[in-house]
Coordinates of C-alpha atoms in Angstrom, one line a residue:
X146 CA 56.5 7.9 104.0
X147 CA 53.8 7.9 106.6
X148 CA 55.6 6.3 109.3
X149 CA 59.2 9.0 108.5
X150 CA 56.4 12.1 108.6
X151 CA 55.1 10.9 111.5
X152 CA 58.3 10.2 113.2
X153 CA 59.3 14.6 111.7
X154 CA 56.8 15.8 113.4
X155 CA 57.1 13.8 116.8
X156 CA 60.3 14.8 117.4
X157 CA 59.1 19.0 115.9
X158 CA 56.9 18.6 119.1
X159 CA 59.3 17.1 121.3
X160 CA 61.7 19.8 120.9
X161 CA 58.9 22.5 121.2
X162 CA 58.5 21.6 124.7
X163 CA 61.6 20.2 125.8
X164 CA 63.7 22.8 124.2
X165 CA 61.6 25.3 122.6
X166 CA 59.4 26.2 124.7
X167 CA 58.8 30.0 126.1
X168 CA 56.2 31.4 127.4
X169 CA 56.2 34.7 125.1
X170 CA 55.8 32.9 122.5
X171 CA 53.0 29.5 124.3
X172 CA 50.5 30.8 122.1
X173 CA 51.9 30.1 118.5
X174 CA 53.6 26.7 120.0
X175 CA 50.5 25.8 121.3
X176 CA 49.2 26.2 117.4
X177 CA 51.8 24.1 116.4
X178 CA 51.0 21.5 118.3
X179 CA 47.4 21.3 117.3
X180 CA 48.3 21.3 113.2
X181 CA 50.6 18.2 113.8
X182 CA 48.3 16.3 115.9
X183 CA 45.8 17.4 113.3
X184 CA 48.4 16.6 110.3
X185 CA 49.6 13.3 112.0
X186 CA 45.6 12.2 112.3
X187 CA 45.6 12.5 108.5
X188 CA 48.8 10.6 108.3
X189 CA 46.9 7.6 110.5
X190 CA 44.1 7.9 108.3
X191 CA 46.3 7.1 105.1
X192 CA 48.4 4.6 107.1
X193 CA 45.8 2.9 107.5
X194 CA 44.2 2.8 104.0
X195 CA 47.1 1.7 103.1
X196 CA 46.6 -1.3 105.3
X197 CA 43.6 -1.8 104.0
X198 CA 44.6 -1.4 100.6
X199 CA 43.8 -4.5 98.6
X200 CA 41.5 -6.2 101.3
X201 CA 38.4 -7.9 99.3
X202 CA 35.3 -6.3 99.6
X203 CA 31.6 -8.1 99.4
X204 CA 30.5 -8.6 95.9
X205 CA 26.1 -7.4 96.2
X206 CA 25.8 -6.8 92.2
X207 CA 27.2 -11.0 91.4
X208 CA 26.9 -14.4 91.7
X209 CA 29.5 -16.9 93.3
X210 CA 30.1 -20.6 91.5
X211 CA 31.7 -23.7 93.5
X212 CA 33.5 -26.1 91.1
X213 CA 30.8 -28.3 91.7
X214 CA 28.0 -25.7 90.7
X215 CA 30.0 -24.7 87.2
X216 CA 32.7 -27.4 86.5
X217 CA 33.4 -27.0 82.9
X218 CA 33.6 -23.2 83.8
X219 CA 36.0 -23.8 86.3
X220 CA 38.5 -25.9 85.0
X221 CA 38.9 -23.3 81.7
X222 CA 39.6 -21.3 84.8
X223 CA 42.2 -23.3 86.4
X224 CA 43.8 -24.3 83.2
X225 CA 44.6 -20.7 81.9
X226 CA 45.7 -20.9 85.7
X227 CA 47.8 -23.3 85.4
X228 CA 49.5 -21.7 81.9
X229 CA 50.8 -18.8 83.7
X230 CA 52.5 -20.0 86.7
X231 CA 49.3 -18.9 89.1
X232 CA 47.5 -20.7 91.5
X233 CA 43.2 -20.8 90.8
X234 CA 40.9 -18.2 92.3
X235 CA 40.0 -19.1 95.3
X236 CA 36.3 -16.9 94.6
X237 CA 34.8 -16.4 91.0
X238 CA 31.7 -14.4 90.8
X239 CA 29.5 -13.8 87.7
X240 CA 28.7 -10.1 87.1
X241 CA 26.6 -8.5 84.3
X242 CA 29.2 -6.3 82.3
X243 CA 31.4 -7.4 79.6
X244 CA 34.6 -7.9 81.4
X245 CA 36.7 -10.1 83.0
X246 CA 38.8 -9.8 86.2
X247 CA 41.3 -11.0 88.7
X248 CA 41.3 -9.1 91.9
X249 CA 44.0 -10.7 94.9
X250 CA 43.9 -9.5 98.6
X251 CA 47.4 -8.2 98.9
X252 CA 49.8 -6.6 101.4
X253 CA 52.2 -4.4 102.0
X254 CA 51.7 -2.4 98.5
X255 CA 51.1 -5.9 96.8
X256 CA 54.5 -7.6 98.5
X257 CA 52.2 -10.7 100.5
X258 CA 49.6 -11.9 98.3
X259 CA 46.0 -13.4 99.5
X260 CA 42.9 -14.6 98.3
X261 CA 42.1 -14.0 94.8
X262 CA 39.0 -13.4 92.9
X263 CA 37.6 -13.7 90.0
X264 CA 35.7 -12.2 88.2
X265 CA 33.8 -13.0 84.9
X266 CA 30.9 -11.5 82.5
X267 CA 27.6 -12.9 81.5
X268 CA 27.3 -10.8 78.4
X269 CA 31.3 -11.8 78.5
X270 CA 30.5 -15.1 78.0
X271 CA 27.5 -14.5 75.7
X272 CA 29.5 -13.2 72.9
X273 CA 33.1 -15.0 72.6
X274 CA 33.5 -18.1 71.7
X275 CA 35.5 -21.1 74.0
X276 CA 38.8 -20.3 71.9
X277 CA 38.2 -16.6 73.0
X278 CA 37.5 -16.9 76.4
X279 CA 40.3 -18.8 77.1
X280 CA 43.0 -16.4 75.5
X281 CA 40.6 -14.0 78.2
X282 CA 41.5 -15.8 81.0
X283 CA 45.3 -16.8 80.7
X284 CA 45.9 -12.8 79.5
X285 CA 44.0 -11.9 83.2
X286 CA 46.5 -14.5 85.3
X287 CA 49.0 -13.3 83.0
X288 CA 48.6 -10.0 85.2
X289 CA 49.7 -11.6 88.4
X290 CA 52.1 -13.9 86.8
X291 CA 56.1 -12.7 86.5
X292 CA 56.0 -12.9 82.8
X293 CA 58.2 -10.3 81.4
X294 CA 60.3 -9.3 84.9
X295 CA 60.9 -11.1 88.4
X296 CA 58.8 -8.5 90.1
X297 CA 56.0 -8.2 87.1
X298 CA 53.6 -9.8 90.3
X299 CA 54.2 -7.5 92.3
X300 CA 54.6 -4.3 90.0
X301 CA 50.7 -4.8 89.6
X302 CA 49.5 -5.5 92.7
X303 CA 51.7 -2.7 94.0
X304 CA 49.9 -0.2 91.2
X305 CA 46.6 -1.7 92.4
X306 CA 47.3 -0.7 96.4
X307 CA 48.9 2.9 95.7
X308 CA 45.6 3.8 93.5
X309 CA 43.5 2.6 96.1
X310 CA 44.7 4.6 99.1
X311 CA 44.9 7.8 96.5
X312 CA 41.4 7.7 95.8
X313 CA 40.9 6.9 100.1
X314 CA 42.5 10.4 100.0
X315 CA 40.4 11.9 97.9
X316 CA 37.6 10.9 99.8
X317 CA 38.6 13.6 102.9
X318 CA 36.9 16.6 103.8
X319 CA 39.6 18.8 105.6
X320 CA 42.4 21.0 104.1
X321 CA 44.5 19.0 106.5
X322 CA 43.6 15.7 104.5
X323 CA 44.0 17.2 101.4
X324 CA 47.7 18.3 102.3
X325 CA 48.9 15.3 103.3
X326 CA 46.9 13.4 100.8
X327 CA 49.3 15.4 98.3
X328 CA 51.1 13.6 99.5
X329 CA 50.7 10.3 99.0
X330 CA 49.1 12.2 95.3
X331 CA 53.2 12.3 94.6
X332 CA 54.3 9.4 95.8
X333 CA 51.3 7.8 93.5
X334 CA 52.5 9.2 90.3
X335 CA 56.1 8.9 90.6
X336 CA 55.6 5.6 91.7
X337 CA 52.7 4.7 88.3
X338 CA 54.9 6.7 86.0
X339 CA 58.1 4.5 87.3
X340 CA 56.4 1.8 87.1
X341 CA 54.5 2.0 83.5
X342 CA 57.0 0.7 81.4
X343 CA 57.2 -2.5 83.4
X344 CA 53.1 -2.3 83.8
X345 CA 52.9 -2.3 80.2
X346 CA 55.0 -5.1 79.6
X347 CA 53.8 -7.3 81.6
X348 CA 50.5 -6.6 79.6
X349 CA 51.9 -7.7 76.0
X350 CA 53.6 -10.5 77.7
X351 CA 50.2 -11.8 78.9
X352 CA 49.4 -11.7 75.3
X353 CA 51.1 -13.5 74.4
X354 CA 50.9 -15.9 77.1
X355 CA 47.3 -15.9 75.8
X356 CA 48.1 -16.6 72.3
X357 CA 50.7 -19.8 72.9
X358 CA 47.3 -20.6 75.5
X359 CA 44.3 -20.4 73.5
X360 CA 45.7 -19.4 69.7
X361 CA 47.2 -16.6 67.8
X362 CA 44.2 -16.1 65.7
X363 CA 41.2 -16.8 68.3
X364 CA 43.4 -14.5 70.9
X365 CA 43.6 -11.4 67.9
X366 CA 40.1 -12.3 67.9
X367 CA 38.7 -12.0 70.6
X368 CA 40.9 -8.4 71.3
X369 CA 38.6 -7.3 68.1
X370 CA 35.8 -8.5 69.9
X371 CA 36.1 -6.7 73.2
X372 CA 34.8 -3.3 72.4
X373 CA 31.8 -4.9 69.4
X374 CA 30.7 -6.5 72.5
X375 CA 30.9 -3.4 75.0
X376 CA 28.5 -1.1 72.3
X377 CA 26.3 -3.8 71.3
X378 CA 25.5 -4.4 75.5
X379 CA 25.0 -0.9 75.9
X380 CA 22.8 -0.6 73.0
X381 CA 20.8 -3.9 74.5
X382 CA 20.2 -2.2 78.4
X383 CA 19.2 1.2 76.2
X384 CA 16.6 -0.5 73.4
X385 CA 15.6 -3.7 75.2
X386 CA 16.7 -4.0 79.1
X387 CA 15.0 -0.6 79.8
X388 CA 12.0 -0.4 77.5
X389 CA 9.2 -1.1 80.6
X390 CA 10.9 1.6 82.2
X391 CA 8.3 4.3 81.4
X392 CA 5.4 1.4 81.8
X393 CA 7.1 0.3 85.2
X394 CA 7.5 -3.1 84.2
X395 CA 10.3 -5.2 83.1
X396 CA 11.0 -7.9 80.6
X397 CA 10.2 -11.5 81.6
X398 CA 12.3 -13.4 85.3
X399 CA 16.4 -14.1 83.6
X400 CA 15.7 -11.6 80.7
X401 CA 16.4 -8.7 81.5
X402 CA 20.0 -9.8 81.4
X403 CA 19.7 -12.6 79.1
X404 CA 17.9 -11.7 76.5
X405 CA 21.7 -10.0 75.4
X406 CA 22.0 -13.4 74.1
X407 CA 18.8 -13.7 71.9
X408 CA 20.0 -10.0 70.1
X409 CA 23.6 -11.8 69.5
X410 CA 22.2 -14.6 67.7
X411 CA 20.3 -12.3 65.0
X412 CA 22.7 -9.8 64.8
X413 CA 26.0 -12.2 63.8
X414 CA 29.0 -10.0 62.0
X415 CA 28.7 -6.6 60.3
X416 CA 25.2 -6.3 62.2
X417 CA 26.8 -6.4 65.7
X418 CA 30.2 -4.4 64.5
X419 CA 27.6 -1.4 63.4
X420 CA 26.6 -1.1 66.9
X421 CA 30.3 0.2 67.5
X422 CA 30.7 2.0 63.8
X423 CA 32.0 5.8 64.6
X424 CA 32.2 5.3 68.0
X425 CA 35.8 6.9 69.3
X426 CA 37.7 4.6 71.9
X427 CA 38.0 5.9 75.1
X428 CA 40.4 7.6 76.0
X429 CA 43.5 6.4 77.9
X430 CA 44.4 7.0 81.5
X431 CA 47.9 8.6 81.4
X432 CA 48.7 5.5 83.8
X433 CA 47.2 3.0 82.0
X434 CA 49.1 0.3 81.9
X435 CA 47.0 -1.3 78.6
X436 CA 49.1 -0.6 75.3
X437 CA 46.5 0.8 72.5
X438 CA 44.4 -1.9 71.2
X439 CA 45.8 -1.9 67.9
X440 CA 49.2 -2.5 69.3
X441 CA 48.4 -5.4 70.7
X442 CA 46.7 -7.2 68.4
X443 CA 49.7 -6.2 66.0
X444 CA 52.2 -8.2 68.3
X445 CA 49.8 -10.8 68.3
X446 CA 50.0 -11.0 64.5
X447 CA 53.3 -11.2 64.2
X448 CA 53.6 -14.5 66.3
X449 CA 54.4 -17.6 64.1
X450 CA 51.2 -19.7 63.0
X451 CA 50.3 -22.2 64.6
X452 CA 47.2 -25.0 63.7
X453 CA 44.6 -23.6 65.8
X454 CA 42.6 -21.2 63.9
X455 CA 39.6 -18.9 65.2
X456 CA 37.4 -21.3 63.2
X457 CA 34.4 -19.0 65.6
X458 CA 31.8 -20.1 62.5
X459 CA 32.3 -23.5 64.2
X460 CA 33.0 -23.0 68.2
X461 CA 29.9 -22.4 70.6
X462 CA 29.9 -19.6 72.7
X463 CA 31.3 -20.2 76.1
X464 CA 27.8 -19.3 77.3
X465 CA 27.0 -23.4 76.7
X466 CA 29.8 -24.0 79.3
X467 CA 27.4 -22.9 82.3
X468 CA 24.6 -25.5 83.4
X469 CA 21.8 -24.3 83.1
X470 CA 22.3 -20.3 82.2
X471 CA 18.8 -19.6 83.1
X472 CA 18.5 -20.0 86.3
X473 CA 22.1 -18.4 85.8
X474 CA 21.0 -15.6 84.2
X475 CA 18.0 -15.0 86.8
X476 CA 20.0 -15.7 90.2
X477 CA 22.0 -12.8 88.3
X478 CA 18.9 -10.3 87.9
X479 CA 17.8 -10.7 91.7
X480 CA 21.2 -9.7 93.1
X481 CA 22.0 -6.4 90.4
X482 CA 17.7 -5.1 90.4
X483 CA 17.3 -2.6 93.0
X484 CA 14.8 -3.9 95.6
X485 CA 12.1 -2.2 94.6
X486 CA 12.1 -3.0 91.2
X487 CA 10.3 -6.2 93.0
X488 CA 6.9 -4.2 92.6
X489 CA 7.3 -3.9 89.3
X490 CA 5.0 -5.7 86.9
X491 CA 6.6 -8.7 84.6
X492 CA 5.4 -8.8 80.9
X493 CA 6.5 -10.9 77.4
X494 CA 8.4 -9.8 75.1
X495 CA 5.6 -9.5 72.6
X496 CA 3.3 -7.6 75.5
X497 CA 6.5 -5.0 75.9
X498 CA 7.0 -3.8 72.9
X499 CA 3.5 -3.6 72.7
X500 CA 2.8 -1.2 75.6
X501 CA 5.7 0.7 74.7
X502 CA 4.2 1.1 71.2
X503 CA 1.2 2.2 72.0
X504 CA 2.4 4.8 75.3
X505 CA 5.3 5.7 73.3
X506 CA 2.3 6.6 70.1
X507 CA 0.8 8.5 72.6
X508 CA 3.1 10.7 73.3
X509 CA 3.9 11.3 69.5
X510 CA 0.2 12.6 68.7
X511 CA -0.7 14.3 72.1
X512 CA 0.7 17.4 71.0
X513 CA -1.0 17.1 67.4
X514 CA -4.5 16.7 69.0
X515 CA -4.2 18.9 71.6
X516 CA -3.6 21.5 68.5
X517 CA -6.3 20.7 67.0
X518 CA -9.4 20.0 69.8
X519 CA -7.9 24.2 70.8
X520 CA -8.5 25.2 67.1
X521 CA -11.9 23.4 66.7
X522 CA -13.1 25.1 69.6
X523 CA -11.8 28.2 68.7
X524 CA -13.4 28.3 65.1
X525 CA -16.5 26.8 67.0
X526 CA -16.1 30.0 69.5
X527 CA -16.3 32.4 66.4
X528 CA -19.7 30.2 65.0
X529 CA -21.7 31.1 68.4
X530 CA -20.6 34.6 68.0
X531 CA -18.0 34.9 71.1
X532 CA -14.9 36.6 71.2
X533 CA -11.9 33.9 70.3
X534 CA -8.8 33.0 72.5
X535 CA -6.1 36.2 71.5
X536 CA -2.8 34.0 69.8
X537 CA -0.3 34.4 72.8
X538 CA -2.3 33.4 75.2
X539 CA -2.2 30.9 77.7
X540 CA -3.9 27.9 76.3
X541 CA -7.1 26.4 77.6
X542 CA -6.6 22.9 79.3
X543 CA -8.3 20.3 77.3
X544 CA -9.4 16.7 78.8
X545 CA -8.4 13.5 77.5
X546 CA -11.8 12.5 76.5
X547 CA -12.3 16.0 74.5
X548 CA -8.9 15.1 72.5
X549 CA -10.3 14.7 68.9
X550 CA -9.6 10.7 66.8
X551 CA -7.9 10.5 63.6
X552 CA -10.9 10.9 61.1
X553 CA -11.7 15.2 63.0
X554 CA -7.8 15.7 62.7
X555 CA -8.3 15.0 58.9
X556 CA -10.8 16.9 58.3
X557 CA -9.8 19.8 60.0
X558 CA -6.8 19.4 57.6
X559 CA -9.3 19.5 55.1
X560 CA -11.1 22.4 56.1
X561 CA -7.2 24.3 55.8
X562 CA -6.8 24.7 59.8
X563 CA -3.1 23.1 59.3
X564 CA -1.0 25.4 58.7
X565 CA -3.7 28.4 59.5
X566 CA -4.7 27.9 63.1
X567 CA -3.1 23.9 64.4
X568 CA 0.7 24.4 63.4
X569 CA 0.5 27.8 65.6
X570 CA -0.6 25.8 68.4
X571 CA 2.0 23.4 68.4
X572 CA 4.8 23.5 71.4
X573 CA 7.7 24.9 69.7
X574 CA 11.4 26.1 70.9
X575 CA 10.9 30.3 71.3
X576 CA 13.6 30.5 69.0
X577 CA 11.0 28.5 66.3
X578 CA 8.6 30.9 67.1
X579 CA 10.3 33.8 65.3
X580 CA 9.9 31.7 61.8
X581 CA 7.3 32.7 59.4
X582 CA 6.1 31.4 56.4
X583 CA 8.3 28.5 54.4
X584 CA 10.7 28.2 57.7
X585 CA 8.0 27.8 59.8
X586 CA 6.1 25.1 58.2
X587 CA 9.6 23.3 57.4
X588 CA 10.3 22.9 61.4
X589 CA 7.2 22.3 62.5
X590 CA 5.8 19.5 59.9
X591 CA 8.1 16.6 61.1
X592 CA 6.0 17.6 64.7
X593 CA 2.7 16.7 62.6
X594 CA 3.9 13.9 60.8
X595 CA 5.0 12.0 63.7
X596 CA 1.1 13.0 65.9
X597 CA -0.2 11.8 62.6
X598 CA 1.9 8.4 62.5
X599 CA 1.2 8.0 66.6
X600 CA -2.7 8.2 65.5
X601 CA -2.4 5.6 62.6
X602 CA -0.6 3.1 64.8
X603 CA -2.5 3.7 68.3
X604 CA -5.6 3.0 65.5
X605 CA -4.1 0.1 64.2
X606 CA -3.1 -1.3 67.3
X607 CA -6.4 -0.6 68.7
X608 CA -8.7 -2.8 66.4
X609 CA -6.0 -5.6 66.4
X610 CA -4.1 -4.7 62.7
X611 CA -0.9 -4.3 64.3
X612 CA 1.6 -6.9 65.7
X613 CA 4.2 -6.4 68.6
X614 CA 7.8 -7.4 66.6
X615 CA 10.7 -7.5 69.5
X616 CA 13.4 -6.7 66.2
X617 CA 16.2 -8.5 67.7
X618 CA 18.5 -7.5 64.6
X619 CA 16.5 -4.2 64.2
X620 CA 14.7 -2.1 66.2
X621 CA 11.8 -3.1 68.1
X622 CA 7.6 -2.1 67.5
X623 CA 4.8 -2.8 65.4
X624 CA 4.0 -4.2 61.8
X625 CA 2.0 -2.6 60.2
X626 CA -0.3 -4.6 57.5
X627 CA 1.4 -4.8 54.2
X628 CA -0.8 -2.3 52.4
X629 CA 0.5 0.7 55.7
X630 CA 3.8 -0.9 55.7
X631 CA 4.0 -0.2 51.4
X632 CA 2.2 3.3 51.5
X633 CA 2.0 4.8 54.7
X634 CA 4.7 6.8 54.5
X635 CA 3.1 8.8 51.0
X636 CA 0.2 9.6 52.3
X637 CA 1.7 11.0 55.9
X638 CA 3.9 13.0 53.4
X639 CA 0.7 14.3 51.5
X640 CA -1.4 14.8 54.4
X641 CA 1.4 17.6 55.8
X642 CA 2.4 18.7 52.4
X643 CA 1.8 22.9 52.0
X644 CA -1.9 22.1 50.3
X645 CA -2.8 18.4 52.7
X646 CA -4.6 16.0 51.0
X647 CA -5.9 13.4 53.7
X648 CA -7.5 11.2 50.1
X649 CA -4.2 8.2 50.5
X650 CA -4.6 8.3 54.0
X651 CA -7.9 7.9 54.0
X652 CA -7.9 5.6 51.4
X653 CA -5.2 3.2 53.8
X654 CA -8.6 3.8 56.4
X655 CA -11.6 2.6 54.3
X656 CA -9.0 -0.3 53.0
X657 CA -8.2 -1.9 57.0
X658 CA -12.0 -0.9 57.5
X659 CA -12.8 -3.7 54.6
X660 CA -10.6 -6.2 55.9
X661 CA -12.1 -6.0 59.7
X662 CA -15.4 -6.0 58.4

C-alpha cells in the first residue's frame, strides 16, 4: 500500500512539472508539490514502521534465564514447543505478571519468522501446578503453529505486525501524518476483521493441543484459575507489597514479589476465589482473538476423558521447577523497582505491619484530637473571660504537643462536649455541614468511632499490648489483647452514643494497666 501511494504521488508530481506546469498556476502547483512531499514523508515513516514491526525490543523489567540456570523449567518449555510442532524459544524471561506469552521477531508482516522469546510470570508459576503450567505453555506455542489452517501461524504474526504499525501512526504529530495513518488504520481494521475467524480457530486449536499435552482437566482448571490468580495478585500488590509506600519503606529483599507465595499458601480454595468474586470480566476488544473463557472451557470439557486428572491438591506448584526461587525473586525485584527505591529502608513484614498500623492510627485519630483540643481551648477562653472563637472562623493552629491524650478525650465526652462542640469541629463535606440533629450525629459518628479506635491502637501499640499480624489469609493489622478483641466494639459504640458512656472503655483501659503493672 505504501509503495502504491508513493508511486501515485510521484506520477502526479511528474505530470505537474513536465506537462501541467504553467506560470499562472505556479503557486498552486508548488503547494501541491509541497503537500505530496510531506505526505511521502509520512508514508515512508509508515513503511519504516512496517519493516520494524515484530522487532524484539529490550526487556528491562524481566530476568533472563538460560537452560543452564533453570534446566527443569526449560525442559517443560521445550516439551510444550515440541508437542505443538514448534521450535523452542531462543530466550526465556521471567516477569512480574500473571501472564505467559511468546513473541517472535517477524519480518514482512509476519511472512518471515525470526528470533523467538518467551515470557513467564513468576506469580503465574507460584499459582499454577506443573500440569496446569504445561497447558499454558502448550497453548502459547500453539499461537504460532499451523494447527487449524495452513496459514494460522502467519496470520497470528501478521495481526501483531499490523497492530504495531497502527500504534506508530497513533504517535503522529501532524495532520498529514494522521491522514496517512487513517489509510493504514483502515487497512488494519479490514485485515483484523478478515483474519478474526482464523485467529479464533487458532486459539481453540491451541486449547485442544494443550489438553492433549497436559490433560483435559488440567487445561480446563488452568483457564478457571487464571482470573482468580490475577485478582489475587492485584490484591497482594495493593494490600501487601505497597504497604510501606506511605512510610518510605519496602518489605525484605525479594519479598516485594515473593510475598505473593505466602498469600497463595494461606488462601486456598474458596478464600482465594473470593478475591475475584463479583468482579466483572474485562470487556473483550472487538478484534480480540480469544473467544470467551466459558466457551473455551466448555469445548475442552467436551473432549473424551483421559486418565490424567487435575489432582491439584497433590501436585506441586510450578515454582518448584526453579532453582533457588528466592534469588530469582530478588533479581526480578532489582529489575522492576524504580531507581529511587534503592534509598528506601527495608523492614521485616512484622515491623512493616506495626509501622503502618501506627501510621494509620495517627491519621484516623488526628481529626478527633484536633477537634477536642480546639474545644478545650475555647472552653478555657470562656473560663478566663475571653471571647471564644466564633463558629465558622478559621481554625487556630494546634501543635502536636497540645493534642489531648485518650483520657482527656474521654473526659471531654463525659462533660457532654462531644455532640455540643467537638462534632462541629470535625471536618466534613460542605453538603454535610447543613445537617442537624440526628442526621448530623449519624454522619459524624463513624469518624468519631474511627478516631477513638485509632487512639486505642496507638495506646496499646505504645505499651506493648498490641502485636503485628501480617494476616496473609485476611487483612494485615494489629492483634489486640483478648479482652479488647471481645469488648472493644461495644465499648466504642457506648462512647459515641447520643448519650456518651465512657465507663466500658475506661474499664478496658484499667484492665490493661493492671496487666502492665
